[in-house]
Coordinates of C-alpha atoms in Angstrom, one line a residue:
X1 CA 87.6 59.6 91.5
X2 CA 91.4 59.4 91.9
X3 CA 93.3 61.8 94.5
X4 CA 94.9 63.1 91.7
X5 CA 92.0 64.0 89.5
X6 CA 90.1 65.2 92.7
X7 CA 93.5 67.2 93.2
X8 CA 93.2 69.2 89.9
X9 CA 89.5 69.7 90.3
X10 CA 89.8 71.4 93.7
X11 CA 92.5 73.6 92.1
X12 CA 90.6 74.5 89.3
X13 CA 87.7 75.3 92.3
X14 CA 90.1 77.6 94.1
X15 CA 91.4 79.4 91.0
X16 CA 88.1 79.9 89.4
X17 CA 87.1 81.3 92.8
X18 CA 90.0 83.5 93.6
X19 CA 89.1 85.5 89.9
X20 CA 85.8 85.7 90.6
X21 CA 86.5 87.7 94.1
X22 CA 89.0 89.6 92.1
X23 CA 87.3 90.8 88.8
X24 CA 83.5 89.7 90.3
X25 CA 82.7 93.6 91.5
X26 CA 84.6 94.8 88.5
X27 CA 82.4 93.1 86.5
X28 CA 79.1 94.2 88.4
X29 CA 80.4 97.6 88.2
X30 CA 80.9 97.2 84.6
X31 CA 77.4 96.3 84.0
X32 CA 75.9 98.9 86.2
X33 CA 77.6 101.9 84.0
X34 CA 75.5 100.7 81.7
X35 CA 71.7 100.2 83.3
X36 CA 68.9 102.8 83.2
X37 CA 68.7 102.7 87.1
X38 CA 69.4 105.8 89.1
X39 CA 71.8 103.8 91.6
X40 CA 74.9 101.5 90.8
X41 CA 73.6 98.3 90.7
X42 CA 73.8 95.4 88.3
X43 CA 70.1 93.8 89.4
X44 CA 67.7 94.5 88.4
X45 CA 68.5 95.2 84.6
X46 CA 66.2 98.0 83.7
X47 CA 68.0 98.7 80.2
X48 CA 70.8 99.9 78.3
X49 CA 72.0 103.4 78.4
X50 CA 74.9 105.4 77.5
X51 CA 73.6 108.5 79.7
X52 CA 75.9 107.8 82.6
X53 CA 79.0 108.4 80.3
X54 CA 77.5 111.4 78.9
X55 CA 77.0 112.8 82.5
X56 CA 80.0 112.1 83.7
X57 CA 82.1 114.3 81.0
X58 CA 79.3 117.1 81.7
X59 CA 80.7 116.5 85.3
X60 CA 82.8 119.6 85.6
X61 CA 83.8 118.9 89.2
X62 CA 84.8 115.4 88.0
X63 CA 86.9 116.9 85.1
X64 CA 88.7 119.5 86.9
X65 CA 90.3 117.0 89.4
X66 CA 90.9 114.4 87.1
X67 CA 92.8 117.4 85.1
X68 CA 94.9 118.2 88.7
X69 CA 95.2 114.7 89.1
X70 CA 97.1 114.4 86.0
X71 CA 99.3 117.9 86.6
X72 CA 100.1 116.7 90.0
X73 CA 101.4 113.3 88.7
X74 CA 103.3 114.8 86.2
X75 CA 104.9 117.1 88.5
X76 CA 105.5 113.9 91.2
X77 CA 107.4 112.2 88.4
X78 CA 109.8 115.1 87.4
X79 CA 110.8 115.5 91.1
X80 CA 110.4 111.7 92.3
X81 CA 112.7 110.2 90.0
X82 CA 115.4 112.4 89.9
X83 CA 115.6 112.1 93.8
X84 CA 115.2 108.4 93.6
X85 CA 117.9 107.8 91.3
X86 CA 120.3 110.5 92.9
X87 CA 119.3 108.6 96.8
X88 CA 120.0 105.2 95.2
X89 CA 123.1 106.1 93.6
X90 CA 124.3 107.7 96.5
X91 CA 123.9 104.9 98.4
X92 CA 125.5 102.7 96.0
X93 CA 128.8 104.9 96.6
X94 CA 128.5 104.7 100.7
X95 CA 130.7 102.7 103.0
X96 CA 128.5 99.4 104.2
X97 CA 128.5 100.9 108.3
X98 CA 126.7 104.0 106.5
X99 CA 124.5 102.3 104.3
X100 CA 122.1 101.1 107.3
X101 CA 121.7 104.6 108.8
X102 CA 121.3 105.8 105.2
X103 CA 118.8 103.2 104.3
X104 CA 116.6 104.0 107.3
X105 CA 116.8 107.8 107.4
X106 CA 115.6 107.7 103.4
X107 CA 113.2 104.9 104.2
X108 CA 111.2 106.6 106.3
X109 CA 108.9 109.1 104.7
X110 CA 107.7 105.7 103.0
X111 CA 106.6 104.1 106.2
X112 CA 105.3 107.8 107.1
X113 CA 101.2 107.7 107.5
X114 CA 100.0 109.6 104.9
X115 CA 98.1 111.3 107.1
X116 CA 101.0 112.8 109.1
X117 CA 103.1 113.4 105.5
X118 CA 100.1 115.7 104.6
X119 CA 99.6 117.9 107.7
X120 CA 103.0 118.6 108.2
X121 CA 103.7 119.5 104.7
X122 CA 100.6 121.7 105.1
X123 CA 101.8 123.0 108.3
X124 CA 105.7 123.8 107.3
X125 CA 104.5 125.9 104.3
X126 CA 102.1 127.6 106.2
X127 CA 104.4 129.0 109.2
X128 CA 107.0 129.5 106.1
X129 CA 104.7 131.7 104.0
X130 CA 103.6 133.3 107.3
X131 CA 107.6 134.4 108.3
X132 CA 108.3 135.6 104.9
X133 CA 104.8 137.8 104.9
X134 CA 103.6 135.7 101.8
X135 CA 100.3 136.4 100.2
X136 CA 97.5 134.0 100.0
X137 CA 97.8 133.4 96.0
X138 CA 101.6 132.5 96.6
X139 CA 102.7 129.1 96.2
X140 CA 103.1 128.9 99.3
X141 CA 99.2 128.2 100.2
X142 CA 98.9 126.7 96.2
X143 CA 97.2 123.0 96.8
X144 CA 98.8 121.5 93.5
X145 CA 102.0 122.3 94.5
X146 CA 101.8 121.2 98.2
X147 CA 100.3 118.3 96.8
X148 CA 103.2 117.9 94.5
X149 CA 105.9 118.1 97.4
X150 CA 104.1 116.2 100.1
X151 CA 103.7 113.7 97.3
X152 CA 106.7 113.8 96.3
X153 CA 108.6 113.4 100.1
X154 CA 107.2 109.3 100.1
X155 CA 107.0 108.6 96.6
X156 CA 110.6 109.3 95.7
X157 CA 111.3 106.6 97.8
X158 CA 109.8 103.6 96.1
X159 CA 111.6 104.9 92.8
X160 CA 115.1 104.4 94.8
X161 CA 113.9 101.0 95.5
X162 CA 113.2 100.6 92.0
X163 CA 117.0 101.9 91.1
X164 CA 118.4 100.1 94.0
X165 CA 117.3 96.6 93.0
X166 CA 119.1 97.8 89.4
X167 CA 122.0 99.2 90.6
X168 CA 123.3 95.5 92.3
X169 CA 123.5 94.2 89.3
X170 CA 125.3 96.5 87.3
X171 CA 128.9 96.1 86.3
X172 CA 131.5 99.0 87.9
X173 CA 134.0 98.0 85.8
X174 CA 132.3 99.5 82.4
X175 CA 132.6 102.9 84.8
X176 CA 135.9 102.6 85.4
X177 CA 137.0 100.8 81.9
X178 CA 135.1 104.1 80.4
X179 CA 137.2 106.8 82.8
X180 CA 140.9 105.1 82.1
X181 CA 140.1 105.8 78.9
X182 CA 139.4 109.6 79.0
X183 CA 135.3 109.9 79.2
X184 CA 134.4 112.6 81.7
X185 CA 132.4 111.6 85.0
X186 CA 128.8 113.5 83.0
X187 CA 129.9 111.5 79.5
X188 CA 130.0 107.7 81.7
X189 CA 126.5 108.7 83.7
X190 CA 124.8 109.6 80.3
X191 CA 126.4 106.9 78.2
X192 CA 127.0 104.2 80.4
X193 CA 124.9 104.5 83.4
X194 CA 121.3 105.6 81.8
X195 CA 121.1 103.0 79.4
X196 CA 121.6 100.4 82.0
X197 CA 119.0 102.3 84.0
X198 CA 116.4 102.9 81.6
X199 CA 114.1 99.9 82.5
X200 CA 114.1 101.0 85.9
X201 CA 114.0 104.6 84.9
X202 CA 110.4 103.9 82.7
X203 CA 109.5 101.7 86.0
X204 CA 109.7 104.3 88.6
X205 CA 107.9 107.2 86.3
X206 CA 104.9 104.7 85.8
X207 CA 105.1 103.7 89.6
X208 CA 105.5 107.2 90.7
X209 CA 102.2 108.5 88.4
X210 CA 99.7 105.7 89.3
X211 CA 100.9 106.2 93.5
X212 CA 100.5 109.8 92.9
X213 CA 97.2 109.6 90.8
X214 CA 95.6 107.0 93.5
X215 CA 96.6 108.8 96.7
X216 CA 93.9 110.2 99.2
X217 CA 95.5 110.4 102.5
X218 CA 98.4 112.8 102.0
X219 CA 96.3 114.8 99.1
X220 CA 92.9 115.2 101.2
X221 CA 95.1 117.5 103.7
X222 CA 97.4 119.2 101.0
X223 CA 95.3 119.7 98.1
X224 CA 93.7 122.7 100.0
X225 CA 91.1 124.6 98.3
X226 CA 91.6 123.1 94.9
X227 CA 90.3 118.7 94.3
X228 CA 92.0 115.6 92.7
X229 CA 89.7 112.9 91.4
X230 CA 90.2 111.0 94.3
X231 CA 89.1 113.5 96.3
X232 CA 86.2 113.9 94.7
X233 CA 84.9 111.0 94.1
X234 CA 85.8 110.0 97.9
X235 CA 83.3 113.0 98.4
X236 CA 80.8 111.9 96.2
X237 CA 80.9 108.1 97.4
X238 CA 80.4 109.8 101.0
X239 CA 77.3 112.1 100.1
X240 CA 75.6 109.3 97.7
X241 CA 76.4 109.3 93.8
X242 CA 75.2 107.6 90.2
X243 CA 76.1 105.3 88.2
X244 CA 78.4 107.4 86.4
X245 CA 81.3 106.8 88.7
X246 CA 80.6 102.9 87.4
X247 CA 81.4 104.8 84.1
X248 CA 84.6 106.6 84.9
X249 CA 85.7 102.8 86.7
X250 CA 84.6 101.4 83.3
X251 CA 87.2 104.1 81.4
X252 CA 89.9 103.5 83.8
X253 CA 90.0 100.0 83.4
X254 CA 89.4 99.7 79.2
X255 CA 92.6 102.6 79.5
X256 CA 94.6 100.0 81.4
X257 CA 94.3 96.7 79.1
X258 CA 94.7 99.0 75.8
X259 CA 98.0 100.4 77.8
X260 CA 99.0 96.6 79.2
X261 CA 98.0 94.9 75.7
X262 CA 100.5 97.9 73.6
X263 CA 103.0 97.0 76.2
X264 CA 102.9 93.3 75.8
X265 CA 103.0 93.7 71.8
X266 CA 105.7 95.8 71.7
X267 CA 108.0 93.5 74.1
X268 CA 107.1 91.0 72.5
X269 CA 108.0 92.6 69.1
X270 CA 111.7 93.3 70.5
X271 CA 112.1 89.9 71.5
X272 CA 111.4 88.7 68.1
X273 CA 114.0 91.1 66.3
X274 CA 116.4 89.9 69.0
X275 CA 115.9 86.6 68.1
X276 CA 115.6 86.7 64.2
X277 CA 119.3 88.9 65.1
X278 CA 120.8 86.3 66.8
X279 CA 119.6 84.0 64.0
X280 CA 120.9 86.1 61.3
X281 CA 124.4 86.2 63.1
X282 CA 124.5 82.5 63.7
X283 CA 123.5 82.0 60.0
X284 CA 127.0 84.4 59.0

């Protein structure tokens, strides 16, 4: 065998190696959702069964955090962004010295432990809720909305990244081009400015959701009384659990290829009417 033919087989070896560590206990977890045994396990193969599925929508403590799960998120995303895109733009405008001190000081609640970004949230809202004599069903001790905040304090910080790494390469001179000739300072940001921004913009919300969805450390401390299903199932994995958390990882994961596969099409779409445009105009 040549080096180069020995070259292509080892590569082959090593990629056909790497997928099977990455989608190998996706695909034992996959199988398990479906087998008749009490534990998750993929061997032995008792038998086919749907009963795992069916208990885990009868699971109501599964269902009430995956609900919170998705309020919270939502809620991360209307705050996150905004802040994201109102930091990066900020920084955009700031002298160079500044930008380094700016840059670190809005940096760090991302290299924050979770850990610490939950207690103090915790802690702060407590004392505060304490001095102004608030009662115990106030927002002030609500585990949805600390959740949302404490999330909210890191996560806003990877959607500025996401706007920052925009921002360079948009053109100032459309700004300034579209104030000389009368638009309003509101009219250039909506007209001008969001449109540039809207990849980014559809970026960060789908960034700031699945961080805010997946996150244990800051929620475990914030959440409170109330449960996420990260939470829960962290608490379930702990105490022993079924195979119908193989069911809910069988879910997530058919969700994310229909979501990735209507992505693909419709890019993919788009860049087809772009091109049969540009062949329609080099046709006049």
């Amino acid at each position: 065998m040549s080096s180069a033919a020995l070259t292509r087989v080892m590569t082959l070896f090593y990629v056909a190696l790497f997928f099977a560590y990455l989608f190998g206990p996706l695909v034992l977890m996959g199988i398990s959702a479906f087998n008749t045994e009490k534990y998750p396990t993929a061997v032995p193969w008792s038998g086919f069964t749907l009963e795992w599925f069916n208990k885990l929508f009868n699971d109501t403590d599964l269902v009430r955090g995956f609900q919170n799960s998705l309020i919270i998120g939502a809620g991360v995303v209307v705050l996150s962004v905004p802040i994201g895109l109102a930091a990066a733009i900020i920084m955009s405008q700031l002298h160079k010295r500044a930008r380094s001190i700016y840059y670190a000081v809005v940096l760090s609640p991302m290299l924050t432990p979770g850990v610490i970004i939950g207690i103090s949230t915790l802690v702060f809202w407590d004392r505060l809720g304490t001095a102004l004599d608030a009662e115990w069903d106030t927002f002030f001790y609500d585990g949805i909305f600390l959740s949302i905040l404490g999330q909210t304090s890191f996560i806003s910080t990877f959607c500025m990244l996401i706007f920052i790494a925009r921002l360079q390469r948009f053109d100032r001179a459309q700004e300034e081009a579209a104030l000389d000739l009368g638009a309003s300072h509101l009219r250039v940001f909506f007209r001008i400015l969001i449109p540039f921004l809207r990849p980014a913009v559809f970026a960060a919300i789908v960034l700031a959701f699945l961080t805010s969805f997946e996150n244990y450390n800051t929620t475990v401390f914030t959440i409170v009384s109330e449960s996420t299903l990260t939470t829960v199932l962290a608490g379930k994995v702990r105490l022993g659990t079924d195979p119908s958390i193989s069911a809910l990882a069988v879910l997530i994961i058919l969700i994310t290829l229909v979501g990735a596969t209507a992505i693909e099409l419709r890019k993919r779409a788009e860049e087809r009417k772009i091109a049969a445009q540009l062949a329609a105009e080099k046709g006049l």
